[in-house]
Short mmCIF file of C-alpha atoms in Angstrom, two decimals:
data_model
loop_
_atom_site.label_atom_id
_atom_site.label_comp_id
_atom_site.label_asym_id
_atom_site.label_seq_id
_atom_site.Cartn_x
_atom_site.Cartn_y
_atom_site.Cartn_z
CA UNK A 1 106.08 139.53 136.58
CA UNK A 2 108.49 139.50 134.61
CA UNK A 3 108.81 142.83 132.33
CA UNK A 4 111.23 143.03 129.53
CA UNK A 5 111.51 146.43 126.44
CA UNK A 6 112.89 146.71 123.28
CA UNK A 7 112.68 149.32 120.54
CA UNK A 8 109.41 148.92 118.92
CA UNK A 9 109.15 148.06 115.21
CA UNK A 10 106.09 148.51 112.56
CA UNK A 11 105.03 144.99 113.22
CA UNK A 12 103.87 146.12 116.18
CA UNK A 13 100.84 147.91 115.52
CA UNK A 14 98.22 145.76 115.59
CA UNK A 15 98.96 144.75 119.33
CA UNK A 16 99.59 148.01 120.75
CA UNK A 17 96.20 149.52 118.92
CA UNK A 18 94.66 146.39 120.77
CA UNK A 19 96.24 148.00 123.88
CA UNK A 20 94.74 151.70 123.11
CA UNK A 21 91.11 149.96 122.47
CA UNK A 22 91.42 147.91 125.80
CA UNK A 23 92.26 151.22 127.32
CA UNK A 24 89.53 152.85 126.11
CA UNK A 25 87.05 150.30 126.68
CA UNK A 26 88.11 150.84 130.15
CA UNK A 27 88.28 154.32 130.91
CA UNK A 28 86.05 155.61 127.98
CA UNK A 29 83.20 152.74 128.19
CA UNK A 30 83.83 152.93 123.61
CA UNK A 31 87.08 152.55 121.51
CA UNK A 32 87.65 155.68 118.56
CA UNK A 33 90.54 154.13 117.84
CA UNK A 34 91.64 153.30 114.64
CA UNK A 35 94.33 151.41 112.49
CA UNK A 36 94.29 154.10 110.16
CA UNK A 37 95.39 156.80 112.47
CA UNK A 38 97.75 155.07 114.56
CA UNK A 39 99.40 154.03 111.05
CA UNK A 40 99.37 157.83 109.88
CA UNK A 41 101.29 158.70 113.53
CA UNK A 42 103.69 155.87 112.86
CA UNK A 43 104.27 157.05 109.95
CA UNK A 44 106.34 159.13 111.65
CA UNK A 45 107.87 157.21 114.34
CA UNK A 46 111.64 157.11 115.16
CA UNK A 47 111.28 153.30 116.11
CA UNK A 48 115.01 153.19 116.45
CA UNK A 49 115.50 155.76 119.34
CA UNK A 50 111.58 157.04 119.93
CA UNK A 51 109.58 153.70 120.70
CA UNK A 52 109.74 151.14 122.56
CA UNK A 53 107.38 148.15 123.57
CA UNK A 54 107.04 146.19 126.67
CA UNK A 55 106.47 142.53 127.07
CA UNK A 56 105.91 140.10 129.27
CA UNK A 57 105.94 136.05 128.26
CA UNK A 58 106.18 137.31 124.70
CA UNK A 59 102.86 139.56 125.52
CA UNK A 60 103.08 142.79 124.57
CA UNK A 61 101.84 144.54 127.57
CA UNK A 62 103.09 148.41 127.28
CA UNK A 63 104.11 150.54 124.66
CA UNK A 64 105.41 153.80 124.79
CA UNK A 65 107.11 156.97 122.96
CA UNK A 66 109.02 160.43 122.94
CA UNK A 67 108.62 162.99 121.02
CA UNK A 68 111.04 166.44 120.65
CA UNK A 69 107.93 168.86 119.78
CA UNK A 70 111.02 171.59 119.95
CA UNK A 71 110.72 174.94 121.85
CA UNK A 72 112.08 172.64 125.07
CA UNK A 73 109.38 170.90 124.74
CA UNK A 74 108.93 167.19 124.77
CA UNK A 75 106.09 164.54 124.94
CA UNK A 76 105.89 161.29 125.73
CA UNK A 77 102.44 158.72 124.89
CA UNK A 78 102.32 155.37 126.51
CA UNK A 79 99.52 152.97 126.78
CA UNK A 80 99.61 150.19 129.28
CA UNK A 81 97.07 147.09 128.61
CA UNK A 82 94.52 147.72 131.66
CA UNK A 83 94.79 143.94 132.82
CA UNK A 84 98.64 144.33 133.53
CA UNK A 85 98.31 147.76 135.28
CA UNK A 86 99.81 147.59 138.73
CA UNK A 87 102.73 145.17 137.72
CA UNK A 88 105.09 148.06 137.19
CA UNK A 89 104.67 148.64 133.21
CA UNK A 90 103.95 152.12 133.52
CA UNK A 91 107.03 152.68 135.60
CA UNK A 92 109.04 151.13 133.55
CA UNK A 93 107.95 153.19 130.62
CA UNK A 94 108.59 156.40 132.55
CA UNK A 95 112.06 155.27 132.92
CA UNK A 96 112.29 154.93 129.05
CA UNK A 97 110.98 157.82 128.43
CA UNK A 98 112.66 159.96 130.62
CA UNK A 99 116.52 158.52 129.65
CA UNK A 100 115.46 159.35 126.37
CA UNK A 101 114.72 163.19 127.38
CA UNK A 102 118.12 162.81 128.73
CA UNK A 103 119.42 162.50 125.45
CA UNK A 104 117.43 164.82 123.55
CA UNK A 105 118.56 167.27 126.90
CA UNK A 106 121.77 166.76 125.86
CA UNK A 107 121.46 168.64 122.20
CA UNK A 108 119.17 171.77 123.42
CA UNK A 109 120.41 174.93 123.38
CA UNK A 110 121.91 175.87 126.35
CA UNK A 111 119.58 178.23 129.05
CA UNK A 112 115.94 176.93 127.47
CA UNK A 113 113.83 175.93 130.00
CA UNK A 114 112.83 172.56 128.87
CA UNK A 115 110.41 169.85 130.22
CA UNK A 116 108.78 166.38 129.42
CA UNK A 117 105.22 166.22 129.36
CA UNK A 118 102.01 163.27 129.33
CA UNK A 119 98.56 163.11 128.82
CA UNK A 120 96.62 160.58 130.72
CA UNK A 121 93.15 159.90 130.41
CA UNK A 122 90.99 161.29 133.61
CA UNK A 123 89.54 158.12 134.45
CA UNK A 124 92.38 156.09 134.67
CA UNK A 125 93.23 156.07 138.49
CA UNK A 126 96.77 154.87 138.59
CA UNK A 127 98.57 156.89 135.95
CA UNK A 128 98.26 160.33 137.72
CA UNK A 129 99.56 158.82 141.06
CA UNK A 130 102.27 157.22 139.38
CA UNK A 131 103.27 161.12 137.76
CA UNK A 132 102.69 162.69 140.79
CA UNK A 133 105.10 160.07 142.41
CA UNK A 134 108.17 160.86 140.01
CA UNK A 135 108.28 164.54 139.99
CA UNK A 136 105.42 165.87 137.44
CA UNK A 137 102.33 167.87 138.20
CA UNK A 138 99.17 168.60 136.92
CA UNK A 139 99.45 171.78 134.15
CA UNK A 140 96.60 171.81 131.89
CA UNK A 141 93.28 170.10 131.14
CA UNK A 142 92.10 169.20 127.59
CA UNK A 143 88.42 167.63 127.14
CA UNK A 144 86.82 166.09 124.30
CA UNK A 145 84.12 167.31 122.88
CA UNK A 146 80.99 165.29 120.29
CA UNK A 147 77.90 166.04 118.53
CA UNK A 148 75.99 163.57 117.45
CA UNK A 149 73.98 164.42 114.26
CA UNK A 150 70.38 163.30 114.07
CA UNK A 151 69.82 165.89 111.40
CA UNK A 152 71.14 168.07 108.45
CA UNK A 153 72.22 170.88 111.06
CA UNK A 154 70.54 173.94 110.13
CA UNK A 155 73.14 176.85 108.32
CA UNK A 156 72.70 180.20 109.85
CA UNK A 157 73.39 183.55 107.45
CA UNK A 158 77.11 184.41 107.90
CA UNK A 159 77.29 186.87 110.01
CA UNK A 160 77.33 190.80 108.90
CA UNK A 161 79.41 191.07 106.29
CA UNK A 162 81.37 188.03 107.02
CA UNK A 163 81.55 184.79 103.83
CA UNK A 164 82.15 181.74 104.51
CA UNK A 165 84.29 179.48 101.57
CA UNK A 166 85.69 176.22 101.18
CA UNK A 167 89.73 176.67 101.03
CA UNK A 168 91.12 177.37 97.77
CA UNK A 169 95.37 176.78 97.72
CA UNK A 170 95.98 179.87 96.11
CA UNK A 171 94.60 181.46 99.92
CA UNK A 172 97.11 179.83 101.33
CA UNK A 173 99.82 182.60 102.63
CA UNK A 174 96.64 184.43 103.63
CA UNK A 175 95.01 181.72 105.30
CA UNK A 176 98.38 180.87 107.09
CA UNK A 177 99.18 184.00 108.86
CA UNK A 178 95.80 184.38 109.44
CA UNK A 179 95.97 181.08 111.39
CA UNK A 180 99.02 181.96 113.26
CA UNK A 181 98.09 185.21 114.73
CA UNK A 182 94.44 183.74 115.58
CA UNK A 183 96.09 180.91 117.95
CA UNK A 184 98.43 183.07 119.64
CA UNK A 185 96.48 183.47 122.55
CA UNK A 186 96.40 179.45 122.77
CA UNK A 187 98.25 177.66 125.28
CA UNK A 188 102.00 176.36 123.96
CA UNK A 189 101.28 177.51 120.43
CA UNK A 190 104.35 177.20 118.61
CA UNK A 191 103.80 178.96 115.48
CA UNK A 192 104.79 177.44 112.28
CA UNK A 193 106.60 178.29 108.83
CA UNK A 194 104.20 178.29 105.61
CA UNK A 195 106.05 175.66 103.93
CA UNK A 196 105.44 173.43 107.30
CA UNK A 197 101.79 174.69 107.23
CA UNK A 198 101.24 173.10 103.42
CA UNK A 199 102.54 169.77 104.59
CA UNK A 200 98.77 169.12 105.96
CA UNK A 201 97.24 169.77 102.48
CA UNK A 202 99.65 167.21 101.00
CA UNK A 203 98.49 164.51 103.47
CA UNK A 204 95.89 161.93 101.99
CA UNK A 205 93.50 162.67 104.33
CA UNK A 206 93.76 166.76 103.29
CA UNK A 207 89.97 167.64 101.99
CA UNK A 208 89.34 171.21 100.90
CA UNK A 209 85.59 171.47 100.78
CA UNK A 210 86.28 170.68 104.54
CA UNK A 211 88.10 173.37 105.19
CA UNK A 212 86.33 177.02 106.10
CA UNK A 213 87.55 179.81 105.83
CA UNK A 214 85.55 183.09 107.08
CA UNK A 215 86.60 186.17 104.83
CA UNK A 216 85.89 189.97 105.64
CA UNK A 217 86.12 191.70 102.21
CA UNK A 218 89.93 190.21 101.45
CA UNK A 219 91.11 189.71 105.54
CA UNK A 220 90.75 185.91 106.56
CA UNK A 221 88.78 186.50 110.03
CA UNK A 222 88.51 183.39 110.74
CA UNK A 223 89.25 179.53 109.85
CA UNK A 224 88.50 175.79 110.46
CA UNK A 225 90.25 172.94 109.65
CA UNK A 226 88.51 169.66 109.44
CA UNK A 227 89.69 166.11 108.16
CA UNK A 228 87.82 162.72 107.09
CA UNK A 229 88.02 160.54 108.53
CA UNK A 230 89.83 160.65 112.22
CA UNK A 231 89.09 159.03 115.67
CA UNK A 232 86.20 156.89 113.89
CA UNK A 233 84.21 160.27 113.23
CA UNK A 234 84.05 163.79 111.26
CA UNK A 235 86.86 165.44 112.96
CA UNK A 236 87.31 168.75 113.53
CA UNK A 237 91.24 169.75 113.75
CA UNK A 238 91.07 173.34 114.16
CA UNK A 239 88.66 176.48 114.80
CA UNK A 240 90.33 179.60 115.05
CA UNK A 241 88.78 183.30 114.54
CA UNK A 242 91.14 186.45 114.77
CA UNK A 243 90.85 188.42 117.90
CA UNK A 244 89.02 191.76 116.55
CA UNK A 245 86.41 189.48 115.01
CA UNK A 246 85.24 187.96 118.10
CA UNK A 247 82.46 187.60 119.53
CA UNK A 248 80.32 188.05 116.58
CA UNK A 249 79.59 184.47 116.04
CA UNK A 250 82.01 183.74 113.05
CA UNK A 251 83.21 179.99 115.38
CA UNK A 252 79.61 178.89 115.39
CA UNK A 253 79.01 179.98 111.94
CA UNK A 254 81.86 178.06 110.77
CA UNK A 255 81.13 174.51 112.59
CA UNK A 256 77.66 174.37 111.61
CA UNK A 257 78.87 174.45 108.21
CA UNK A 258 81.52 171.31 109.13
CA UNK A 259 78.66 169.81 110.74
CA UNK A 260 76.80 170.13 107.66
CA UNK A 261 79.26 168.94 105.33
CA UNK A 262 79.64 166.28 107.22
CA UNK A 263 76.45 165.51 107.40
CA UNK A 264 76.22 165.35 103.44
CA UNK A 265 79.33 162.83 103.54
CA UNK A 266 76.68 160.10 105.74
CA UNK A 267 79.09 161.15 108.68
CA UNK A 268 76.33 161.03 112.26
CA UNK A 269 79.54 161.94 114.64
CA UNK A 270 81.86 165.09 114.79
CA UNK A 271 84.40 165.59 117.86
CA UNK A 272 87.04 168.15 118.18
CA UNK A 273 89.58 168.36 121.44
CA UNK A 274 89.40 171.99 123.25
CA UNK A 275 91.47 173.00 126.00
CA UNK A 276 89.57 173.02 129.02
CA UNK A 277 91.02 176.49 130.30
CA UNK A 278 90.98 178.36 126.66
CA UNK A 279 91.40 182.22 127.15
CA UNK A 280 88.63 182.21 124.25
CA UNK A 281 85.97 180.95 125.75
CA UNK A 282 85.85 177.92 122.84
CA UNK A 283 84.26 175.26 125.12
CA UNK A 284 81.41 177.07 125.69
CA UNK A 285 80.44 178.06 122.20
CA UNK A 286 81.01 174.44 121.32
CA UNK A 287 78.44 174.15 123.57
CA UNK A 288 76.47 176.33 122.26
CA UNK A 289 76.73 174.99 118.91
CA UNK A 290 75.03 171.37 120.20
CA UNK A 291 78.61 169.63 121.79
CA UNK A 292 79.16 168.02 124.69
CA UNK A 293 81.93 166.88 126.44
CA UNK A 294 82.78 163.30 126.63
CA UNK A 295 86.06 162.43 127.93
CA UNK A 296 88.96 164.44 129.69
CA UNK A 297 92.88 164.01 129.51
CA UNK A 298 95.35 166.24 132.32
CA UNK A 299 98.14 167.12 130.80
CA UNK A 300 101.01 166.49 133.48
CA UNK A 301 104.41 168.02 133.09
CA UNK A 302 107.91 167.42 134.63
CA UNK A 303 110.65 170.33 134.56
CA UNK A 304 114.20 168.83 133.35
CA UNK A 305 115.43 171.98 133.15
CA UNK A 306 114.69 175.67 134.51
#
């Protein structure tokens, strides 16, 4: 099998989406990937430097992209058409990603540890062994959790002293500060400036009616940010409660409020991603709220510079 690679082009999106959907079906049993989701990601993609397709006989059989996330963290994200697994596509894609990472490494400040990271579906039998053979080690596990709504969720009263309201842009500074504070315990979380954070409120899918803020007086105790519609379901991007308010049922109250909002809009499935080793025990909170584990992503990383 002869393989070739070239920089990806915007017109490749349909072929790449077909590969992603084929992988979903092969390793998950259903697909959540949509053209709208992929287009949103590709709108910010540097095609000239950071994305490639792999071809064989004129057919697109793989896709790889690399992103510099800052703080010495490079991410690679690749997809191989299942019927071409074992034909060297994955190895070529890792070569492409590592070549670009070597270029980006030269731009990093001296003394900063740098690593290249990727996530793979746990049920993909070849991805993990390939990465391990190239010097990567598994560093973390993330789980996709979903709930299928059969009736409008019961929305309990807010915990004592807490009121839950929809987000208002005039509260952005307070909500941003609370969000940054609540996420300090999370693995590899990098704080963002208020200006950068506000960019998400300007995106097409932003809907203040799906962002819920838990207030204790004039202090923000917790937040839930959700999107309509992502991964072909009602998508909860973030649930975060600040340390002094944890253990009071605020996260559960925010979740139920979110589920009810999605139900009222006609959505019958809600999902989110969670760190399996979350220090806050987030997975247990979600299970108590009626969510179930759907599939798993294993994160692998390779140190490029100590």
